[in-house]
Amino acid sequence: MSQNKRLIESWLPIAALGAESLRERTPMTPYPAPNRLHVWWARRPLVAARAAILASLLPENADRDKFMHILGIHGDPIAAKLRIAKANREGARLGADAYGYPRAFAYKLTDDDRDWFDTQTQGLGQSRLTVLDPTAGGGSIPFESVRLQCETYANDLNPVSALILKATVQWPLYHNELVLTAFRRIGASLSQRMREKLAWIFPDAISSDFRPDGYLWARTIACPYCDGIIPLSPNWRLAPDGTGVRLAPQIAGGPNTPGRVCRFEIVNKSQDHSAGTVARGGAVCPFPDCGRVVDGEEIKRQAQAGDMGEQLFTVVYKDRVIAHTKTGKPREKWERGYRAPRPEDDIAETIRQALAEKLPEWMALDIVPSELIQDGNKTTEPLRYGMSKWSDLFSPRQLYCHSTSVEVFRELLEEEKMTPGFGEVTKAAFGYLSDLTAKSLSTMLIQ
């Protein structure tokens, strides 16, 4: 029995794996590719998944240094974290090379690595090792199993997870770069058609060096005491560097007179931000001649009556900047910025009218998610605020854009089905497109 004991039964470098797993998901660094495919609430770090597979298959006496090397941990992540923490306390920055080696998940096994792994696992009595993961979730274990060239079986009861598994493991494995070529071709066509259909919704860029990147909206209610329009937000921070929003309430002729709305100013210091207008389920009126607290039940009452509105408070943009490398070569990059909205940015009423015209057709084609929201732990909140259907979660602009994307997607799919050569590769490309369309719609439109 001792000869059959696996490495994971007696040893696993938990501290190093923990440090490297955190490093894998450090904010402001490129995440592993599978993380970008689809949001999944239990996606395990790739380095931990690879460690679990290797340690479950390798014998107890396997070379531990070689094990760490195959994991991609080519240094001491624990010592590196201590070194980084010390530098941070002293106000120093160690930069991208603080660990002394690339992040572990990016390491690709060499032929020598695979030969060693095969030799170590020969005693299992199989010509090819098999890994089974019947509850694969986000797919980290089967993904790493395939990278180790094991025969891999995986599934999950959740159909979203099953689709993620196909996109993460099966389609690249079976179709290689053919699916990438098909995806780029179809994606370019969808992007072009979307630009043409939705150009009127987005203002023109003032120059080729400037492009809008997003529109930030706040839900609104009417103050029951002064009739001012309250934009609802727990805080007005926009970026970690201190950029945020300061409210400029327009008091008009005083309480209960027309024109009591907030304008917005972009500020660069945290101390200049306005205080949040939402706290503990209630709201605080920002108008200086009122300032009363609005009970949470009143907010729900207005929402359930259909009186909750929305207000554009920031336009996110990107500026093209020419930077220079250490060798002096010019390098193009886009820097994010924020500006206060202008009257021409807000065409909400025009969008509502366009949506009203298209909605009957889209409802008939089952494009709009009009199903009722079922009561549950995760859905009680929208139900409290009068959102009884999934479509209620979207603003008119969002619903119009997303529905248009589905319409164009279906048109493209029908056209491709009539094209000679339509097969599994094209189907896989549409599978990727269906996953990424809604998530990447705004980015696709503005680039």
C-alpha positions as a Markdown table, in Angstrom:
| # | Residue | x | y | z |
|---|---|---|---|---|
| 1 | Met | 0.0 | 0.0 | 0.0 |
| 2 | Ser | 2.9 | 2.4 | 0.7 |
| 3 | Gln | 4.0 | 2.1 | -2.9 |
| 4 | Asn | 0.6 | 3.3 | -4.0 |
| 5 | Lys | 0.5 | 6.3 | -1.7 |
| 6 | Arg | 0.2 | 9.6 | -3.6 |
| 7 | Leu | 2.2 | 12.8 | -3.0 |
| 8 | Ile | -1.0 | 14.7 | -1.9 |
| 9 | Glu | -1.5 | 12.3 | 0.9 |
| 10 | Ser | 1.7 | 13.4 | 2.7 |
| 11 | Trp | 2.8 | 16.8 | 1.4 |
| 12 | Leu | 1.5 | 19.9 | -0.4 |
| 13 | Pro | 3.1 | 23.3 | -0.4 |
| 14 | Ile | 0.0 | 25.1 | 0.9 |
| 15 | Ala | 1.6 | 28.4 | 1.7 |
| 16 | Ala | 3.4 | 28.7 | -1.6 |
| 17 | Leu | 0.3 | 27.7 | -3.5 |
| 18 | Gly | -1.8 | 30.3 | -1.6 |
| 19 | Ala | 0.7 | 33.1 | -2.3 |
| 20 | Glu | 0.9 | 32.1 | -6.0 |
| 21 | Ser | -2.9 | 31.8 | -6.3 |
| 22 | Leu | -3.4 | 35.3 | -4.9 |
| 23 | Arg | -0.7 | 36.5 | -7.3 |
| 24 | Glu | -2.7 | 34.9 | -10.2 |
| 25 | Arg | -5.6 | 37.1 | -9.4 |
| 26 | Thr | -3.9 | 40.3 | -8.4 |
| 27 | Pro | -6.0 | 43.3 | -9.6 |
| 28 | Met | -4.6 | 45.4 | -12.5 |
| 29 | Thr | -2.8 | 42.4 | -14.0 |
| 30 | Pro | -3.9 | 40.2 | -16.9 |
| 31 | Tyr | -6.0 | 37.4 | -15.6 |
| 32 | Pro | -5.7 | 33.9 | -17.1 |
| 33 | Ala | -7.6 | 33.5 | -20.3 |
| 34 | Pro | -10.3 | 31.2 | -18.9 |
| 35 | Asn | -11.3 | 33.9 | -16.5 |
| 36 | Arg | -12.2 | 36.2 | -19.3 |
| 37 | Leu | -14.6 | 33.9 | -21.0 |
| 38 | His | -17.4 | 34.0 | -18.5 |
| 39 | Val | -18.1 | 35.0 | -14.9 |
| 40 | Trp | -18.1 | 32.1 | -12.6 |
| 41 | Trp | -18.5 | 32.4 | -8.8 |
| 42 | Ala | -16.3 | 29.4 | -7.9 |
| 43 | Arg | -13.5 | 29.5 | -10.4 |
| 44 | Arg | -10.4 | 28.0 | -8.8 |
| 45 | Pro | -6.9 | 29.3 | -9.5 |
| 46 | Leu | -5.1 | 27.4 | -12.2 |
| 47 | Val | -1.9 | 26.9 | -10.2 |
| 48 | Ala | -3.9 | 25.2 | -7.4 |
| 49 | Ala | -5.8 | 23.0 | -9.9 |
| 50 | Arg | -2.6 | 21.9 | -11.5 |
| 51 | Ala | -1.1 | 21.2 | -8.1 |
| 52 | Ala | -4.1 | 19.1 | -7.1 |
| 53 | Ile | -3.9 | 17.0 | -10.3 |
| 54 | Leu | -0.1 | 16.5 | -10.2 |
| 55 | Ala | 0.0 | 15.7 | -6.4 |
| 56 | Ser | -2.9 | 13.2 | -6.9 |
| 57 | Leu | -1.1 | 11.3 | -9.6 |
| 58 | Leu | 2.6 | 11.5 | -8.5 |
| 59 | Pro | 4.0 | 9.0 | -6.0 |
| 60 | Glu | 4.7 | 10.0 | -2.5 |
| 61 | Asn | 8.5 | 10.0 | -3.1 |
| 62 | Ala | 8.4 | 12.2 | -6.2 |
| 63 | Asp | 11.0 | 14.9 | -6.5 |
| 64 | Arg | 9.4 | 17.9 | -4.8 |
| 65 | Asp | 11.7 | 20.5 | -6.5 |
| 66 | Lys | 10.7 | 19.1 | -9.9 |
| 67 | Phe | 7.0 | 19.2 | -8.7 |
| 68 | Met | 7.4 | 22.9 | -7.9 |
| 69 | His | 9.1 | 23.5 | -11.3 |
| 70 | Ile | 6.3 | 21.9 | -13.3 |
| 71 | Leu | 3.8 | 24.0 | -11.3 |
| 72 | Gly | 5.6 | 27.1 | -12.6 |
| 73 | Ile | 6.7 | 28.2 | -9.1 |
| 74 | His | 10.3 | 29.0 | -10.0 |
| 75 | Gly | 11.2 | 31.0 | -6.9 |
| 76 | Asp | 9.9 | 31.6 | -3.4 |
| 77 | Pro | 6.6 | 33.4 | -3.5 |
| 78 | Ile | 6.3 | 33.7 | 0.3 |
| 79 | Ala | 9.7 | 35.5 | 0.6 |
| 80 | Ala | 8.7 | 37.7 | -2.3 |
| 81 | Lys | 5.5 | 38.7 | -0.6 |
| 82 | Leu | 7.4 | 39.7 | 2.5 |
| 83 | Arg | 9.9 | 41.6 | 0.4 |
| 84 | Ile | 7.1 | 43.5 | -1.4 |
| 85 | Ala | 5.3 | 44.3 | 1.9 |
| 86 | Lys | 8.5 | 45.7 | 3.3 |
| 87 | Ala | 9.1 | 47.8 | 0.2 |
| 88 | Asn | 5.5 | 49.1 | 0.3 |
| 89 | Arg | 6.0 | 50.2 | 3.9 |
| 90 | Glu | 9.1 | 52.1 | 2.9 |
| 91 | Gly | 7.3 | 53.7 | 0.0 |
| 92 | Ala | 9.3 | 51.8 | -2.6 |
| 93 | Arg | 7.9 | 49.9 | -5.6 |
| 94 | Leu | 9.6 | 46.7 | -6.8 |
| 95 | Gly | 7.8 | 46.7 | -10.1 |
| 96 | Ala | 6.8 | 43.8 | -12.3 |
| 97 | Asp | 9.9 | 41.7 | -11.4 |
| 98 | Ala | 9.3 | 41.7 | -7.7 |
| 99 | Tyr | 8.9 | 37.9 | -7.6 |
| 100 | Gly | 11.8 | 37.2 | -9.8 |
| 101 | Tyr | 9.8 | 34.8 | -12.1 |
| 102 | Pro | 6.6 | 35.0 | -14.2 |
| 103 | Arg | 3.3 | 34.0 | -12.6 |
| 104 | Ala | 3.0 | 30.2 | -12.4 |
| 105 | Phe | -0.1 | 29.7 | -14.4 |
| 106 | Ala | 1.7 | 31.0 | -17.5 |
| 107 | Tyr | 4.3 | 28.2 | -17.4 |
| 108 | Lys | 4.1 | 25.7 | -20.3 |
| 109 | Leu | 5.5 | 22.3 | -19.7 |
| 110 | Thr | 8.5 | 21.3 | -21.7 |
| 111 | Asp | 9.1 | 17.9 | -23.3 |
| 112 | Asp | 11.5 | 17.1 | -20.4 |
| 113 | Asp | 8.8 | 17.9 | -17.9 |
| 114 | Arg | 6.3 | 15.6 | -19.6 |
| 115 | Asp | 8.8 | 12.8 | -19.9 |
| 116 | Trp | 9.5 | 13.0 | -16.1 |
| 117 | Phe | 5.8 | 13.1 | -15.3 |
| 118 | Asp | 5.2 | 10.1 | -17.5 |
| 119 | Thr | 8.0 | 8.2 | -15.9 |
| 120 | Gln | 6.8 | 9.0 | -12.4 |
| 121 | Thr | 3.3 | 7.8 | -13.1 |
| 122 | Gln | 4.0 | 4.6 | -15.0 |
| 123 | Gly | 3.2 | 2.5 | -11.9 |
| 124 | Leu | -0.5 | 3.5 | -12.2 |
| 125 | Gly | -0.8 | 0.8 | -14.9 |
| 126 | Gln | -2.3 | 3.0 | -17.6 |
| 127 | Ser | -0.9 | 3.9 | -21.0 |
| 128 | Arg | -2.5 | 7.3 | -20.6 |
| 129 | Leu | -3.6 | 8.9 | -17.3 |
| 130 | Thr | -7.3 | 9.7 | -17.0 |
| 131 | Val | -8.7 | 12.6 | -14.9 |
| 132 | Leu | -12.5 | 12.8 | -14.1 |
| 133 | Asp | -14.1 | 15.9 | -12.8 |
| 134 | Pro | -18.0 | 15.4 | -12.7 |
| 135 | Thr | -18.5 | 18.8 | -11.0 |
| 136 | Ala | -16.1 | 20.9 | -13.0 |
| 137 | Gly | -17.7 | 24.3 | -12.4 |
| 138 | Gly | -15.6 | 27.0 | -14.0 |
| 139 | Gly | -13.3 | 24.4 | -15.6 |
| 140 | Ser | -9.9 | 24.9 | -13.9 |
| 141 | Ile | -9.2 | 21.2 | -13.2 |
| 142 | Pro | -10.1 | 19.9 | -16.7 |
| 143 | Phe | -8.2 | 22.9 | -18.3 |
| 144 | Glu | -5.0 | 22.0 | -16.4 |
| 145 | Ser | -5.6 | 18.3 | -17.0 |
| 146 | Val | -5.6 | 18.8 | -20.7 |
| 147 | Arg | -2.4 | 21.0 | -20.5 |
| 148 | Leu | -0.8 | 18.0 | -18.7 |
| 149 | Gln | -2.0 | 15.8 | -21.7 |
| 150 | Cys | -4.2 | 13.6 | -19.5 |
| 151 | Glu | -7.3 | 12.0 | -20.9 |
| 152 | Thr | -9.9 | 14.3 | -19.4 |
| 153 | Tyr | -13.6 | 13.9 | -18.7 |
| 154 | Ala | -15.6 | 16.7 | -17.1 |
| 155 | Asn | -19.2 | 17.9 | -16.8 |
| 156 | Asp | -21.4 | 19.9 | -14.5 |
| 157 | Leu | -25.2 | 20.0 | -13.8 |
| 158 | Asn | -25.3 | 23.8 | -14.4 |
| 159 | Pro | -25.8 | 24.4 | -18.2 |
| 160 | Val | -23.8 | 27.6 | -18.0 |
| 161 | Ser | -20.8 | 25.7 | -16.6 |
| 162 | Ala | -21.2 | 23.0 | -19.3 |
| 163 | Leu | -21.0 | 25.8 | -22.0 |
| 164 | Ile | -17.9 | 27.3 | -20.3 |
| 165 | Leu | -16.3 | 23.8 | -20.3 |
| 166 | Lys | -16.8 | 23.5 | -24.0 |
| 167 | Ala | -15.4 | 27.0 | -24.7 |
| 168 | Thr | -12.5 | 26.6 | -22.3 |
| 169 | Val | -11.4 | 23.0 | -23.1 |
| 170 | Gln | -13.2 | 21.2 | -25.9 |
| 171 | Trp | -13.4 | 23.7 | -28.7 |
| 172 | Pro | -9.8 | 24.9 | -28.6 |
| 173 | Leu | -8.6 | 21.2 | -28.3 |
| 174 | Tyr | -10.7 | 20.0 | -31.2 |
| 175 | His | -10.6 | 23.0 | -33.6 |
| 176 | Asn | -7.3 | 24.8 | -32.8 |
| 177 | Glu | -6.9 | 28.1 | -34.5 |
| 178 | Leu | -9.6 | 27.4 | -37.1 |
| 179 | Val | -12.2 | 28.5 | -34.5 |
| 180 | Leu | -10.2 | 31.6 | -33.8 |
| 181 | Thr | -10.2 | 32.5 | -37.5 |
| 182 | Ala | -14.0 | 31.9 | -37.8 |
| 183 | Phe | -14.6 | 33.9 | -34.6 |
| 184 | Arg | -12.7 | 36.9 | -35.8 |
| 185 | Arg | -14.5 | 36.9 | -39.2 |
| 186 | Ile | -18.0 | 36.6 | -37.7 |
| 187 | Gly | -17.2 | 38.9 | -34.8 |
| 188 | Ala | -16.0 | 41.6 | -37.2 |
| 189 | Ser | -19.2 | 41.3 | -39.2 |
| 190 | Leu | -21.4 | 41.5 | -36.0 |
| 191 | Ser | -19.4 | 44.5 | -34.7 |
| 192 | Gln | -19.8 | 46.4 | -38.0 |
| 193 | Arg | -23.5 | 45.8 | -38.1 |
| 194 | Met | -23.9 | 46.8 | -34.5 |
| 195 | Arg | -22.1 | 50.1 | -35.1 |
| 196 | Glu | -24.3 | 50.9 | -38.0 |
| 197 | Lys | -27.5 | 50.1 | -36.1 |
| 198 | Leu | -26.6 | 51.9 | -32.9 |
| 199 | Ala | -24.5 | 54.8 | -34.1 |
| 200 | Trp | -27.3 | 57.2 | -33.3 |
| 201 | Ile | -27.2 | 56.3 | -29.6 |
| 202 | Phe | -23.6 | 57.2 | -29.1 |
| 203 | Pro | -22.3 | 60.8 | -29.6 |
| 204 | Asp | -19.6 | 61.2 | -32.2 |
| 205 | Ala | -16.0 | 61.3 | -31.0 |
| 206 | Ile | -14.5 | 64.8 | -31.0 |
| 207 | Ser | -11.4 | 63.5 | -32.7 |
| 208 | Ser | -9.6 | 60.3 | -33.6 |
| 209 | Asp | -7.6 | 60.6 | -30.3 |
| 210 | Phe | -10.7 | 60.5 | -28.2 |
| 211 | Arg | -13.4 | 57.9 | -27.8 |
| 212 | Pro | -16.2 | 57.4 | -25.3 |
| 213 | Asp | -15.8 | 54.3 | -23.2 |
| 214 | Gly | -18.9 | 54.1 | -21.0 |
| 215 | Tyr | -21.8 | 55.9 | -19.5 |
| 216 | Leu | -22.5 | 55.8 | -15.7 |
| 217 | Trp | -26.0 | 56.2 | -14.5 |
| 218 | Ala | -27.7 | 56.5 | -11.1 |
| 219 | Arg | -31.2 | 55.5 | -10.2 |
| 220 | Thr | -33.3 | 58.4 | -9.1 |
| 221 | Ile | -36.3 | 59.1 | -6.9 |
| 222 | Ala | -38.2 | 62.3 | -6.1 |
| 223 | Cys | -37.7 | 63.6 | -2.6 |
| 224 | Pro | -41.1 | 63.4 | -0.9 |
| 225 | Tyr | -40.4 | 66.6 | 1.1 |
| 226 | Cys | -38.9 | 69.1 | -1.5 |
| 227 | Asp | -39.7 | 67.3 | -4.8 |
| 228 | Gly | -36.0 | 67.4 | -5.8 |
| 229 | Ile | -34.6 | 64.6 | -7.9 |
| 230 | Ile | -32.2 | 62.5 | -5.8 |
| 231 | Pro | -29.5 | 60.5 | -7.7 |
| 232 | Leu | -29.0 | 57.3 | -5.6 |
| 233 | Ser | -25.4 | 56.2 | -4.9 |
| 234 | Pro | -23.6 | 55.0 | -1.8 |
| 235 | Asn | -20.5 | 56.9 | -2.8 |
| 236 | Trp | -19.3 | 59.0 | -5.8 |
| 237 | Arg | -15.8 | 57.5 | -6.3 |
| 238 | Leu | -14.8 | 56.8 | -9.9 |
| 239 | Ala | -11.2 | 55.7 | -9.6 |
| 240 | Pro | -8.6 | 54.7 | -7.0 |
| 241 | Asp | -6.5 | 57.9 | -7.7 |
| 242 | Gly | -9.1 | 60.1 | -6.0 |
| 243 | Thr | -11.2 | 61.0 | -9.1 |
| 244 | Gly | -14.9 | 61.2 | -8.2 |
| 245 | Val | -18.0 | 63.3 | -8.5 |
| 246 | Arg | -19.3 | 66.3 | -6.7 |
| 247 | Leu | -23.0 | 67.0 | -6.8 |
| 248 | Ala | -24.2 | 70.5 | -7.7 |
| 249 | Pro | -27.9 | 70.6 | -6.6 |
| 250 | Gln | -30.0 | 73.2 | -8.5 |
| 251 | Ile | -32.5 | 74.5 | -5.9 |
| 252 | Ala | -34.6 | 76.3 | -8.6 |
| 253 | Gly | -37.2 | 78.5 | -6.8 |
| 254 | Gly | -37.0 | 76.5 | -3.6 |
| 255 | Pro | -38.7 | 73.4 | -2.3 |
| 256 | Asn | -41.5 | 71.9 | -4.5 |
| 257 | Thr | -40.7 | 74.0 | -7.5 |
| 258 | Pro | -39.8 | 72.7 | -11.0 |
| 259 | Gly | -36.2 | 72.2 | -12.0 |
| 260 | Arg | -34.8 | 70.8 | -8.8 |
| 261 | Val | -32.1 | 68.5 | -10.2 |
| 262 | Cys | -28.5 | 67.7 | -9.6 |
| 263 | Arg | -25.7 | 68.6 | -11.9 |
| 264 | Phe | -22.3 | 66.9 | -11.6 |
| 265 | Glu | -18.7 | 68.0 | -11.5 |
| 266 | Ile | -15.6 | 65.8 | -11.8 |
| 267 | Val | -13.1 | 66.3 | -9.0 |
| 268 | Asn | -9.6 | 64.9 | -8.5 |
| 269 | Lys | -9.4 | 64.5 | -4.7 |
| 270 | Ser | -11.4 | 62.1 | -2.4 |
| 271 | Gln | -12.1 | 64.9 | 0.1 |
| 272 | Asp | -13.9 | 66.8 | -2.7 |
| 273 | His | -16.4 | 64.0 | -3.4 |
| 274 | Ser | -20.0 | 64.5 | -2.4 |
| 275 | Ala | -21.3 | 62.3 | 0.4 |
| 276 | Gly | -23.2 | 59.2 | -0.8 |
| 277 | Thr | -27.0 | 59.6 | -1.0 |
| 278 | Val | -27.8 | 56.0 | 0.0 |
| 279 | Ala | -27.2 | 54.3 | 3.3 |
| 280 | Arg | -28.9 | 51.4 | 5.2 |
| 281 | Gly | -31.6 | 51.2 | 2.6 |
| 282 | Gly | -32.6 | 54.8 | 2.9 |
| 283 | Ala | -31.6 | 58.0 | 1.1 |
| 284 | Val | -30.5 | 61.5 | 2.0 |
| 285 | Cys | -31.7 | 64.5 | 0.0 |
| 286 | Pro | -28.6 | 66.4 | -1.3 |
| 287 | Phe | -30.4 | 69.7 | -1.7 |
| 288 | Pro | -29.1 | 72.2 | 0.8 |
| 289 | Asp | -32.5 | 73.7 | 1.6 |
| 290 | Cys | -33.9 | 70.2 | 2.5 |
| 291 | Gly | -31.4 | 67.5 | 3.5 |
| 292 | Arg | -34.1 | 65.2 | 4.9 |
| 293 | Val | -33.7 | 61.5 | 5.2 |
| 294 | Val | -36.0 | 59.4 | 2.9 |
| 295 | Asp | -37.1 | 56.1 | 4.4 |
| 296 | Gly | -36.4 | 53.0 | 2.5 |
| 297 | Glu | -40.0 | 52.1 | 2.3 |
| 298 | Glu | -40.6 | 55.3 | 0.3 |
| 299 | Ile | -37.9 | 54.4 | -2.1 |
| 300 | Lys | -39.6 | 51.0 | -2.6 |
| 301 | Arg | -43.0 | 52.6 | -3.0 |
| 302 | Gln | -41.8 | 54.9 | -5.8 |
| 303 | Ala | -40.0 | 52.0 | -7.5 |
| 304 | Gln | -43.0 | 49.7 | -7.3 |
| 305 | Ala | -45.2 | 52.5 | -8.7 |
| 306 | Gly | -42.8 | 52.9 | -11.7 |
| 307 | Asp | -41.6 | 56.3 | -10.6 |
| 308 | Met | -37.9 | 55.4 | -10.1 |
| 309 | Gly | -35.9 | 57.1 | -12.9 |
| 310 | Glu | -32.3 | 57.3 | -13.9 |
| 311 | Gln | -29.8 | 60.1 | -14.5 |
| 312 | Leu | -26.5 | 60.1 | -16.4 |
| 313 | Phe | -23.8 | 61.4 | -14.0 |
| 314 | Thr | -20.5 | 60.6 | -15.8 |
| 315 | Val | -19.2 | 59.9 | -19.2 |
| 316 | Val | -16.0 | 57.7 | -19.3 |
| 317 | Tyr | -13.7 | 58.3 | -22.2 |
| 318 | Lys | -10.2 | 57.3 | -23.4 |
| 319 | Asp | -7.5 | 59.6 | -24.8 |
| 320 | Arg | -4.9 | 58.3 | -27.2 |
| 321 | Val | -1.5 | 59.1 | -25.7 |
| 322 | Ile | 1.9 | 58.5 | -27.4 |
| 323 | Ala | 4.3 | 57.3 | -24.7 |
| 324 | His | 7.9 | 56.3 | -25.2 |
| 325 | Thr | 9.8 | 53.1 | -24.2 |
| 326 | Lys | 13.2 | 53.2 | -22.5 |
| 327 | Thr | 14.8 | 53.0 | -25.9 |
| 328 | Gly | 12.9 | 56.0 | -27.1 |
| 329 | Lys | 10.5 | 54.2 | -29.4 |
| 330 | Pro | 7.0 | 55.7 | -29.5 |
| 331 | Arg | 4.2 | 53.5 | -28.1 |
| 332 | Glu | 0.5 | 54.2 | -28.4 |
| 333 | Lys | -1.7 | 53.8 | -25.3 |
| 334 | Trp | -5.2 | 54.8 | -24.3 |
| 335 | Glu | -5.7 | 56.6 | -21.0 |
| 336 | Arg | -9.0 | 56.6 | -19.2 |
| 337 | Gly | -10.6 | 59.8 | -18.1 |
| 338 | Tyr | -14.0 | 61.1 | -16.9 |
| 339 | Arg | -16.1 | 64.1 | -17.7 |
| 340 | Ala | -19.4 | 65.5 | -16.6 |
| 341 | Pro | -22.3 | 64.8 | -18.9 |
| 342 | Arg | -23.5 | 67.3 | -21.5 |
| 343 | Pro | -27.1 | 67.8 | -22.7 |
| 344 | Glu | -26.3 | 66.1 | -26.0 |
| 345 | Asp | -25.1 | 62.9 | -24.1 |
| 346 | Asp | -28.6 | 62.2 | -22.6 |
| 347 | Ile | -31.0 | 61.1 | -25.3 |
| 348 | Ala | -33.0 | 58.9 | -22.9 |
| 349 | Glu | -36.4 | 59.9 | -24.2 |
| 350 | Thr | -35.5 | 59.3 | -27.8 |
| 351 | Ile | -34.2 | 55.8 | -26.8 |
| 352 | Arg | -37.5 | 55.1 | -24.9 |
| 353 | Gln | -39.5 | 55.9 | -28.0 |
| 354 | Ala | -37.3 | 53.7 | -30.2 |
| 355 | Leu | -37.6 | 50.9 | -27.6 |
| 356 | Ala | -41.4 | 51.2 | -27.5 |
| 357 | Glu | -41.5 | 50.8 | -31.3 |
| 358 | Lys | -39.3 | 47.7 | -31.4 |
| 359 | Leu | -40.5 | 46.0 | -28.2 |
| 360 | Pro | -43.6 | 44.2 | -29.7 |
| 361 | Glu | -41.5 | 42.7 | -32.4 |
| 362 | Trp | -38.7 | 41.6 | -30.0 |
| 363 | Met | -41.2 | 40.2 | -27.6 |
| 364 | Ala | -42.8 | 38.1 | -30.3 |
| 365 | Leu | -39.3 | 36.8 | -31.3 |
| 366 | Asp | -38.5 | 36.0 | -27.7 |
| 367 | Ile | -35.5 | 38.3 | -27.8 |
| 368 | Val | -36.4 | 40.3 | -24.6 |
| 369 | Pro | -35.9 | 38.4 | -21.3 |
| 370 | Ser | -39.5 | 38.9 | -20.2 |
| 371 | Glu | -39.7 | 35.9 | -17.8 |
| 372 | Leu | -40.9 | 36.6 | -14.3 |
| 373 | Ile | -38.2 | 36.8 | -11.6 |
| 374 | Gln | -38.7 | 34.0 | -9.1 |
| 375 | Asp | -38.6 | 34.7 | -5.4 |
| 376 | Gly | -35.3 | 33.5 | -3.8 |
| 377 | Asn | -32.3 | 34.4 | -1.7 |
| 378 | Lys | -30.7 | 36.3 | -4.6 |
| 379 | Thr | -33.8 | 37.8 | -6.2 |
| 380 | Thr | -35.7 | 39.4 | -3.3 |
| 381 | Glu | -34.0 | 42.7 | -3.8 |
| 382 | Pro | -35.2 | 43.5 | -7.3 |
| 383 | Leu | -38.7 | 42.2 | -6.4 |
| 384 | Arg | -38.8 | 44.7 | -3.5 |
| 385 | Tyr | -38.2 | 47.5 | -5.9 |
| 386 | Gly | -40.9 | 46.6 | -8.3 |
| 387 | Met | -38.8 | 44.7 | -10.8 |
| 388 | Ser | -40.9 | 41.6 | -11.5 |
| 389 | Lys | -39.4 | 40.6 | -14.9 |
| 390 | Trp | -35.7 | 40.1 | -15.8 |
| 391 | Ser | -36.1 | 42.8 | -18.5 |
| 392 | Asp | -36.8 | 45.3 | -15.7 |
| 393 | Leu | -33.2 | 45.1 | -14.5 |
| 394 | Phe | -32.1 | 46.9 | -17.7 |
| 395 | Ser | -32.3 | 50.6 | -18.5 |
| 396 | Pro | -34.0 | 51.4 | -21.8 |
| 397 | Arg | -30.6 | 52.1 | -23.4 |
| 398 | Gln | -29.2 | 48.7 | -22.2 |
| 399 | Leu | -32.3 | 46.8 | -23.2 |
| 400 | Tyr | -32.3 | 48.4 | -26.7 |
| 401 | Cys | -28.6 | 47.7 | -27.2 |
| 402 | His | -28.7 | 44.1 | -25.9 |
| 403 | Ser | -31.8 | 43.3 | -27.9 |
| 404 | Thr | -30.3 | 44.7 | -31.0 |
| 405 | Ser | -27.2 | 42.5 | -30.4 |
| 406 | Val | -29.4 | 39.4 | -30.2 |
| 407 | Glu | -31.3 | 40.4 | -33.3 |
| 408 | Val | -28.0 | 40.9 | -35.3 |
| 409 | Phe | -26.6 | 37.6 | -33.9 |
| 410 | Arg | -29.6 | 35.7 | -35.1 |
| 411 | Glu | -29.4 | 37.3 | -38.5 |
| 412 | Leu | -25.7 | 36.3 | -38.8 |
| 413 | Leu | -26.4 | 32.8 | -37.7 |
| 414 | Glu | -29.1 | 32.2 | -40.3 |
| 415 | Glu | -26.9 | 33.6 | -43.0 |
| 416 | Glu | -24.0 | 31.3 | -42.0 |
| 417 | Lys | -26.3 | 28.3 | -42.0 |
| 418 | Met | -27.0 | 28.9 | -45.6 |
| 419 | Thr | -23.2 | 29.1 | -46.4 |
| 420 | Pro | -21.4 | 26.0 | -47.8 |
| 421 | Gly | -19.1 | 24.6 | -45.2 |
| 422 | Phe | -21.2 | 25.5 | -42.2 |
| 423 | Gly | -20.1 | 23.0 | -39.5 |
| 424 | Glu | -18.7 | 22.4 | -36.0 |
| 425 | Val | -16.0 | 25.1 | -36.3 |
| 426 | Thr | -18.5 | 27.8 | -37.2 |
| 427 | Lys | -20.9 | 26.6 | -34.5 |
| 428 | Ala | -18.1 | 26.9 | -31.9 |
| 429 | Ala | -17.3 | 30.4 | -33.1 |
| 430 | Phe | -20.9 | 31.4 | -32.6 |
| 431 | Gly | -20.7 | 29.7 | -29.2 |
| 432 | Tyr | -17.9 | 32.1 | -28.2 |
| 433 | Leu | -19.7 | 35.0 | -29.8 |
| 434 | Ser | -22.9 | 34.3 | -27.8 |
| 435 | Asp | -20.9 | 34.3 | -24.6 |
| 436 | Leu | -19.0 | 37.5 | -25.3 |
| 437 | Thr | -21.6 | 39.6 | -27.1 |
| 438 | Ala | -23.5 | 40.9 | -24.2 |
| 439 | Lys | -20.4 | 41.3 | -22.0 |
| 440 | Ser | -18.3 | 43.0 | -24.6 |
| 441 | Leu | -21.0 | 44.9 | -26.4 |
| 442 | Ser | -20.1 | 48.4 | -25.3 |
| 443 | Thr | -16.4 | 47.8 | -26.0 |
| 444 | Met | -17.1 | 46.5 | -29.4 |
| 445 | Leu | -19.2 | 49.5 | -30.3 |
| 446 | Ile | -16.7 | 52.2 | -29.4 |
| 447 | Gln | -13.4 | 50.6 | -30.7 |
